[in-house]
């Protein structure tokens, strides 16, 4: 039951505090996060360009990787530029309209859920490649890849619809200060004048459903991969087989570790400052590290980077 709101004024704009506690060092943090953001853009764009130009990488594994890189670019671009504007005292960096706040939360949730499902699809690809190599061409055809990726984007898009609808039904009557650097669900719920029990429950269940569904696919895939590797007698063959999924497993560990830690505990009473630190890790640090992990732990990607960006390659064209 909604409380009586006839004497309340609906909030039309929010002010994001960001990292007010580091005010004295704000220019240092601005430089740090700007560098990380630009590095993220360059790295992920490089992955997209390399996979697009190098014919040796025209395979399903790298098709999924380009979509992951696109996600990382959009994922960080939704939050970081506005956070940077807040560091240097630009009012537009701190202020965000009610509609803009819900839109940011929708897009952030949409892309985060899509990344979960995309990582699961990549785990399935590795499972088929290692455990069912003779059936790989049939099970992971280009048609299957397009359908898998389309399903990831579609389910990711549908994920935030109910949570955002319930958020839009809440009353925000003041204060309007969000103690975060973007419009995340937990700090928004802390500002609501309505009963947020239903909203918290739905957020928890939706987050848990996304994480459990995608992580189950990943766990089953890697369980079968480990079982298959244990039955390979040659240690060299085991290392070679595992090296094809080591980068993906590292990325999964980083991404899911932080998401499980923060989004399965969406209570308003959670530590806001701690949530901000964890949010920085999965929204800024992880997207920056992922291309490095894939390029440093993958000889094919490193070789393609050398071929595409070397002077001889351009001269030969």
CSV table of C-alpha atoms in Angstrom, one decimal:
chain,number,residue,atom,x,y,z
A,1,UNK,CA,0.0,0.0,0.0
A,2,UNK,CA,1.4,3.4,-1.0
A,3,UNK,CA,1.6,6.0,1.7
A,4,UNK,CA,-0.3,9.3,1.5
A,5,UNK,CA,1.7,11.6,-0.8
A,6,UNK,CA,-0.6,14.5,-1.2
A,7,UNK,CA,1.7,16.9,0.8
A,8,UNK,CA,4.9,15.6,-0.8
A,9,UNK,CA,6.8,17.1,-3.7
A,10,UNK,CA,8.0,14.5,-6.2
A,11,UNK,CA,11.8,14.7,-6.8
A,12,UNK,CA,12.5,15.6,-10.5
A,13,UNK,CA,16.3,15.7,-10.2
A,14,UNK,CA,19.0,13.9,-8.3
A,15,UNK,CA,22.4,15.0,-7.2
A,16,UNK,CA,25.2,12.4,-7.2
A,17,UNK,CA,27.8,12.8,-4.5
A,18,UNK,CA,30.3,10.5,-6.2
A,19,UNK,CA,33.5,10.4,-4.3
A,20,UNK,CA,33.1,13.5,-2.1
A,21,UNK,CA,35.3,12.0,0.6
A,22,UNK,CA,38.4,12.4,-1.7
A,23,UNK,CA,37.7,16.1,-2.5
A,24,UNK,CA,41.3,17.1,-1.7
A,25,UNK,CA,42.6,14.6,-4.2
A,26,UNK,CA,39.8,14.9,-6.8
A,27,UNK,CA,42.2,15.9,-9.6
A,28,UNK,CA,44.4,12.9,-8.9
A,29,UNK,CA,41.3,10.6,-9.0
A,30,UNK,CA,40.0,12.4,-12.1
A,31,UNK,CA,43.3,11.7,-13.9
A,32,UNK,CA,43.4,8.1,-12.7
A,33,UNK,CA,39.9,7.3,-13.8
A,34,UNK,CA,40.2,9.2,-17.1
A,35,UNK,CA,43.3,7.3,-17.9
A,36,UNK,CA,41.6,4.0,-17.1
A,37,UNK,CA,38.6,4.9,-19.2
A,38,UNK,CA,40.6,5.9,-22.2
A,39,UNK,CA,42.7,2.8,-21.9
A,40,UNK,CA,39.5,0.7,-21.8
A,41,UNK,CA,38.2,2.3,-24.9
A,42,UNK,CA,41.5,1.9,-26.8
A,43,UNK,CA,42.0,-1.8,-25.7
A,44,UNK,CA,38.5,-2.9,-26.5
A,45,UNK,CA,38.4,-1.0,-29.9
A,46,UNK,CA,41.7,-2.7,-30.7
A,47,UNK,CA,40.2,-6.1,-30.0
A,48,UNK,CA,37.2,-5.3,-32.3
A,49,UNK,CA,39.5,-4.0,-35.1
A,50,UNK,CA,41.9,-7.0,-34.8
A,51,UNK,CA,39.2,-9.6,-34.9
A,52,UNK,CA,37.5,-7.8,-37.8
A,53,UNK,CA,40.7,-7.5,-39.9
A,54,UNK,CA,42.6,-10.7,-39.2
A,55,UNK,CA,41.1,-13.7,-41.0
A,56,UNK,CA,42.8,-16.2,-38.7
A,57,UNK,CA,40.5,-14.9,-35.9
A,58,UNK,CA,37.3,-15.3,-37.9
A,59,UNK,CA,36.0,-18.0,-35.5
A,60,UNK,CA,33.1,-18.2,-33.0
A,61,UNK,CA,35.3,-17.7,-30.0
A,62,UNK,CA,36.5,-14.4,-31.2
A,63,UNK,CA,33.0,-13.4,-32.5
A,64,UNK,CA,31.8,-13.7,-28.9
A,65,UNK,CA,34.9,-11.7,-27.8
A,66,UNK,CA,34.0,-8.7,-30.1
A,67,UNK,CA,30.6,-8.6,-28.6
A,68,UNK,CA,32.1,-8.6,-25.1
A,69,UNK,CA,34.4,-5.7,-26.1
A,70,UNK,CA,31.4,-3.8,-27.4
A,71,UNK,CA,29.6,-4.4,-24.1
A,72,UNK,CA,32.7,-3.2,-22.1
A,73,UNK,CA,32.8,0.1,-24.1
A,74,UNK,CA,29.1,0.9,-23.5
A,75,UNK,CA,29.2,-0.4,-20.0
A,76,UNK,CA,31.9,2.1,-18.9
A,77,UNK,CA,30.6,4.9,-21.1
A,78,UNK,CA,27.3,4.9,-19.3
A,79,UNK,CA,28.8,5.9,-15.9
A,80,UNK,CA,32.4,7.1,-16.2
A,81,UNK,CA,32.1,10.3,-18.3
A,82,UNK,CA,29.5,11.7,-15.8
A,83,UNK,CA,31.6,10.6,-12.9
A,84,UNK,CA,34.6,12.5,-14.4
A,85,UNK,CA,32.5,15.6,-14.8
A,86,UNK,CA,31.6,15.4,-11.2
A,87,UNK,CA,35.3,15.2,-10.1
A,88,UNK,CA,36.1,18.6,-11.8
A,89,UNK,CA,33.1,20.3,-10.4
A,90,UNK,CA,30.9,20.5,-13.5
A,91,UNK,CA,27.3,20.7,-12.3
A,92,UNK,CA,26.0,18.5,-15.1
A,93,UNK,CA,28.3,15.8,-13.8
A,94,UNK,CA,26.5,15.8,-10.4
A,95,UNK,CA,23.0,16.5,-11.4
A,96,UNK,CA,20.8,14.0,-13.3
A,97,UNK,CA,17.1,14.1,-14.0
A,98,UNK,CA,14.7,11.6,-12.6
A,99,UNK,CA,14.1,10.1,-16.1
A,100,UNK,CA,17.9,10.2,-16.9
A,101,UNK,CA,18.6,8.4,-13.6
A,102,UNK,CA,16.2,5.5,-14.4
A,103,UNK,CA,17.5,5.4,-17.9
A,104,UNK,CA,21.1,5.0,-16.7
A,105,UNK,CA,20.0,2.3,-14.3
A,106,UNK,CA,18.1,0.5,-17.0
A,107,UNK,CA,21.1,0.6,-19.4
A,108,UNK,CA,23.6,-0.4,-16.8
A,109,UNK,CA,21.5,-3.4,-15.7
A,110,UNK,CA,20.7,-4.4,-19.3
A,111,UNK,CA,24.4,-4.4,-20.3
A,112,UNK,CA,25.5,-6.1,-17.0
A,113,UNK,CA,22.9,-8.9,-17.5
A,114,UNK,CA,23.9,-9.3,-21.2
A,115,UNK,CA,27.5,-9.7,-20.2
A,116,UNK,CA,26.6,-12.5,-17.8
A,117,UNK,CA,24.8,-14.4,-20.5
A,118,UNK,CA,27.5,-13.7,-23.1
A,119,UNK,CA,30.2,-15.1,-20.7
A,120,UNK,CA,28.0,-18.2,-20.4
A,121,UNK,CA,27.8,-18.5,-24.1
A,122,UNK,CA,31.5,-18.3,-24.4
A,123,UNK,CA,31.9,-21.0,-21.7
A,124,UNK,CA,29.6,-23.2,-23.8
A,125,UNK,CA,31.8,-22.6,-26.8
A,126,UNK,CA,34.9,-23.7,-24.9
A,127,UNK,CA,33.0,-26.8,-23.6
A,128,UNK,CA,32.1,-27.9,-27.1
A,129,UNK,CA,35.6,-27.1,-28.5
A,130,UNK,CA,37.4,-29.2,-25.8
A,131,UNK,CA,34.9,-31.9,-25.0
A,132,UNK,CA,33.1,-32.4,-28.3
A,133,UNK,CA,35.7,-31.3,-30.9
A,134,UNK,CA,34.4,-33.5,-33.7
A,135,UNK,CA,30.9,-32.0,-33.4
A,136,UNK,CA,32.2,-28.4,-32.9
A,137,UNK,CA,31.4,-27.3,-36.5
A,138,UNK,CA,27.8,-28.6,-36.2
A,139,UNK,CA,27.0,-27.4,-32.6
A,140,UNK,CA,28.8,-24.0,-32.9
A,141,UNK,CA,28.0,-23.0,-36.4
A,142,UNK,CA,27.8,-19.3,-37.4
A,143,UNK,CA,24.0,-19.6,-37.3
A,144,UNK,CA,24.2,-20.9,-33.8
A,145,UNK,CA,26.6,-18.1,-32.8
A,146,UNK,CA,24.3,-15.4,-34.1
A,147,UNK,CA,21.3,-17.0,-32.3
A,148,UNK,CA,23.2,-17.3,-29.1
A,149,UNK,CA,24.4,-13.7,-29.2
A,150,UNK,CA,20.9,-12.4,-30.1
A,151,UNK,CA,19.4,-14.3,-27.2
A,152,UNK,CA,22.0,-12.8,-24.8
A,153,UNK,CA,21.1,-9.3,-25.9
A,154,UNK,CA,17.4,-10.0,-25.8
A,155,UNK,CA,17.3,-11.6,-22.4
A,156,UNK,CA,19.7,-8.9,-21.1
A,157,UNK,CA,17.3,-6.2,-22.4
A,158,UNK,CA,14.3,-7.9,-20.8
A,159,UNK,CA,16.0,-8.3,-17.4
A,160,UNK,CA,15.7,-4.7,-16.0
A,161,UNK,CA,12.1,-4.1,-17.3
A,162,UNK,CA,10.3,-5.2,-14.1
A,163,UNK,CA,12.8,-3.8,-11.6
A,164,UNK,CA,12.8,-0.4,-13.4
A,165,UNK,CA,9.0,-0.4,-13.6
A,166,UNK,CA,8.8,-1.0,-9.8
A,167,UNK,CA,11.4,1.7,-9.3
A,168,UNK,CA,9.3,4.2,-11.3
A,169,UNK,CA,6.4,3.5,-9.0
A,170,UNK,CA,8.3,4.5,-5.9
A,171,UNK,CA,7.9,8.0,-4.5
A,172,UNK,CA,11.0,10.2,-4.0
A,173,UNK,CA,10.1,13.2,-1.9
A,174,UNK,CA,13.5,14.3,-0.8
A,175,UNK,CA,16.4,14.4,0.0
A,176,UNK,CA,17.6,13.9,-3.6
A,177,UNK,CA,21.3,13.3,-3.0
A,178,UNK,CA,22.6,9.9,-4.2
A,179,UNK,CA,25.6,8.7,-2.3
A,180,UNK,CA,27.1,7.0,-5.4
A,181,UNK,CA,28.8,7.9,-8.7
A,182,UNK,CA,25.9,6.6,-10.8
A,183,UNK,CA,22.2,5.7,-10.3
A,184,UNK,CA,22.5,2.3,-8.8
A,185,UNK,CA,19.5,0.6,-7.2
A,186,UNK,CA,20.7,0.4,-3.6
A,187,UNK,CA,21.4,4.2,-3.0
A,188,UNK,CA,18.2,5.1,-4.9
A,189,UNK,CA,16.1,2.8,-2.6
A,190,UNK,CA,17.7,4.6,0.4
A,191,UNK,CA,16.0,7.9,-0.8
A,192,UNK,CA,12.5,6.5,-1.4
A,193,UNK,CA,9.7,7.6,0.8
A,194,UNK,CA,7.7,4.5,-0.2
A,195,UNK,CA,7.8,0.9,1.1
A,196,UNK,CA,10.7,-0.7,-0.8
A,197,UNK,CA,10.2,-4.2,0.4
A,198,UNK,CA,8.7,-5.5,-2.8
A,199,UNK,CA,11.3,-3.7,-4.9
A,200,UNK,CA,14.2,-5.1,-2.9
A,201,UNK,CA,12.7,-8.6,-3.1
A,202,UNK,CA,12.3,-8.4,-6.9
A,203,UNK,CA,15.8,-6.9,-7.3
A,204,UNK,CA,17.2,-9.8,-5.3
A,205,UNK,CA,15.3,-12.5,-7.2
A,206,UNK,CA,16.1,-11.0,-10.7
A,207,UNK,CA,19.8,-10.6,-9.8
A,208,UNK,CA,19.9,-14.1,-8.4
A,209,UNK,CA,18.1,-15.6,-11.4
A,210,UNK,CA,20.5,-13.9,-13.8
A,211,UNK,CA,23.6,-14.9,-11.9
A,212,UNK,CA,22.5,-18.4,-11.1
A,213,UNK,CA,21.3,-19.2,-14.7
A,214,UNK,CA,24.5,-17.9,-16.3
A,215,UNK,CA,26.9,-19.2,-13.7
A,216,UNK,CA,25.3,-22.6,-13.8
A,217,UNK,CA,26.0,-22.9,-17.5
A,218,UNK,CA,29.6,-21.8,-16.8
A,219,UNK,CA,30.0,-24.2,-13.9
A,220,UNK,CA,28.6,-27.2,-15.9
A,221,UNK,CA,30.7,-26.3,-18.9
A,222,UNK,CA,33.9,-26.0,-16.9
A,223,UNK,CA,33.0,-29.1,-14.9
A,224,UNK,CA,32.9,-31.1,-18.1
A,225,UNK,CA,36.1,-29.4,-19.4
A,226,UNK,CA,38.0,-30.4,-16.2
A,227,UNK,CA,36.6,-34.0,-16.4
A,228,UNK,CA,37.7,-34.2,-20.0
A,229,UNK,CA,41.2,-32.8,-19.2
A,230,UNK,CA,41.7,-35.3,-16.4
A,231,UNK,CA,41.3,-38.1,-18.9
A,232,UNK,CA,43.9,-36.7,-21.3
A,233,UNK,CA,47.1,-38.6,-20.7
A,234,UNK,CA,49.5,-36.1,-22.2
A,235,UNK,CA,50.4,-33.2,-19.9
A,236,UNK,CA,51.3,-31.1,-22.9
A,237,UNK,CA,47.9,-31.7,-24.5
A,238,UNK,CA,46.2,-30.9,-21.2
A,239,UNK,CA,48.0,-27.6,-20.9
A,240,UNK,CA,47.3,-26.8,-24.6
A,241,UNK,CA,43.6,-27.5,-24.1
A,242,UNK,CA,43.3,-25.6,-20.9
A,243,UNK,CA,45.2,-22.6,-22.3
A,244,UNK,CA,42.3,-22.0,-24.8
A,245,UNK,CA,39.9,-21.2,-21.9
A,246,UNK,CA,42.3,-19.8,-19.3
A,247,UNK,CA,41.6,-16.2,-20.3
A,248,UNK,CA,37.8,-16.7,-20.3
A,249,UNK,CA,38.0,-18.4,-16.9
A,250,UNK,CA,40.0,-15.5,-15.5
A,251,UNK,CA,37.5,-12.9,-16.8
A,252,UNK,CA,34.6,-14.9,-15.4
A,253,UNK,CA,36.2,-15.1,-12.0
A,254,UNK,CA,36.8,-11.3,-11.8
A,255,UNK,CA,33.3,-10.4,-13.1
A,256,UNK,CA,31.2,-12.9,-11.2
A,257,UNK,CA,33.2,-12.6,-8.0
A,258,UNK,CA,32.3,-8.9,-7.6
A,259,UNK,CA,28.7,-9.2,-8.9
A,260,UNK,CA,27.8,-12.1,-6.6
A,261,UNK,CA,29.4,-10.1,-3.7
A,262,UNK,CA,27.3,-6.9,-4.2
A,263,UNK,CA,24.1,-7.7,-6.0
A,264,UNK,CA,23.0,-10.7,-4.0
A,265,UNK,CA,23.0,-8.3,-1.1
A,266,UNK,CA,21.0,-5.3,-2.2
A,267,UNK,CA,19.7,-4.3,1.2
A,268,UNK,CA,19.5,-0.5,1.7
A,269,UNK,CA,21.5,-1.0,4.9
A,270,UNK,CA,24.6,-2.2,3.0
A,271,UNK,CA,27.7,0.0,3.3
A,272,UNK,CA,27.3,2.6,0.6
A,273,UNK,CA,31.0,3.5,0.6
A,274,UNK,CA,32.0,-0.2,0.3
A,275,UNK,CA,29.5,-0.6,-2.5
A,276,UNK,CA,31.1,2.3,-4.4
A,277,UNK,CA,34.5,0.7,-4.1
A,278,UNK,CA,33.2,-2.6,-5.4
A,279,UNK,CA,31.2,-0.9,-8.2
A,280,UNK,CA,34.4,0.8,-9.3
A,281,UNK,CA,36.0,-2.6,-9.6
A,282,UNK,CA,33.4,-4.2,-11.8
A,283,UNK,CA,32.4,-1.1,-13.8
A,284,UNK,CA,35.8,0.4,-14.5
A,285,UNK,CA,38.7,-1.9,-13.5
A,286,UNK,CA,37.3,-5.2,-14.9
A,287,UNK,CA,36.5,-3.8,-18.4
A,288,UNK,CA,40.0,-2.4,-18.5
A,289,UNK,CA,41.6,-5.7,-17.5
A,290,UNK,CA,39.6,-8.0,-19.7
A,291,UNK,CA,41.3,-7.1,-23.1
A,292,UNK,CA,44.7,-7.3,-21.4
A,293,UNK,CA,43.8,-10.8,-20.1
A,294,UNK,CA,42.6,-12.0,-23.5
A,295,UNK,CA,45.6,-10.5,-25.3
A,296,UNK,CA,48.4,-11.5,-22.8
A,297,UNK,CA,47.1,-15.1,-22.3
A,298,UNK,CA,46.2,-15.8,-25.9
A,299,UNK,CA,49.0,-16.3,-28.4
A,300,UNK,CA,46.5,-16.0,-31.4
A,301,UNK,CA,45.3,-12.5,-30.2
A,302,UNK,CA,48.9,-11.4,-29.6
A,303,UNK,CA,50.0,-12.6,-33.0
A,304,UNK,CA,47.0,-10.9,-34.6
A,305,UNK,CA,47.7,-7.6,-32.8
A,306,UNK,CA,51.3,-7.8,-34.1
A,307,UNK,CA,50.1,-8.5,-37.7
A,308,UNK,CA,47.4,-5.8,-37.8
A,309,UNK,CA,49.2,-3.0,-36.1
A,310,UNK,CA,52.7,-3.6,-37.4
A,311,UNK,CA,54.2,-1.2,-40.0
A,312,UNK,CA,55.0,-4.1,-42.3
A,313,UNK,CA,51.3,-5.2,-42.3
A,314,UNK,CA,50.1,-1.8,-43.4
A,315,UNK,CA,52.9,-1.4,-45.9
A,316,UNK,CA,52.0,-4.7,-47.4
A,317,UNK,CA,48.5,-3.6,-48.0
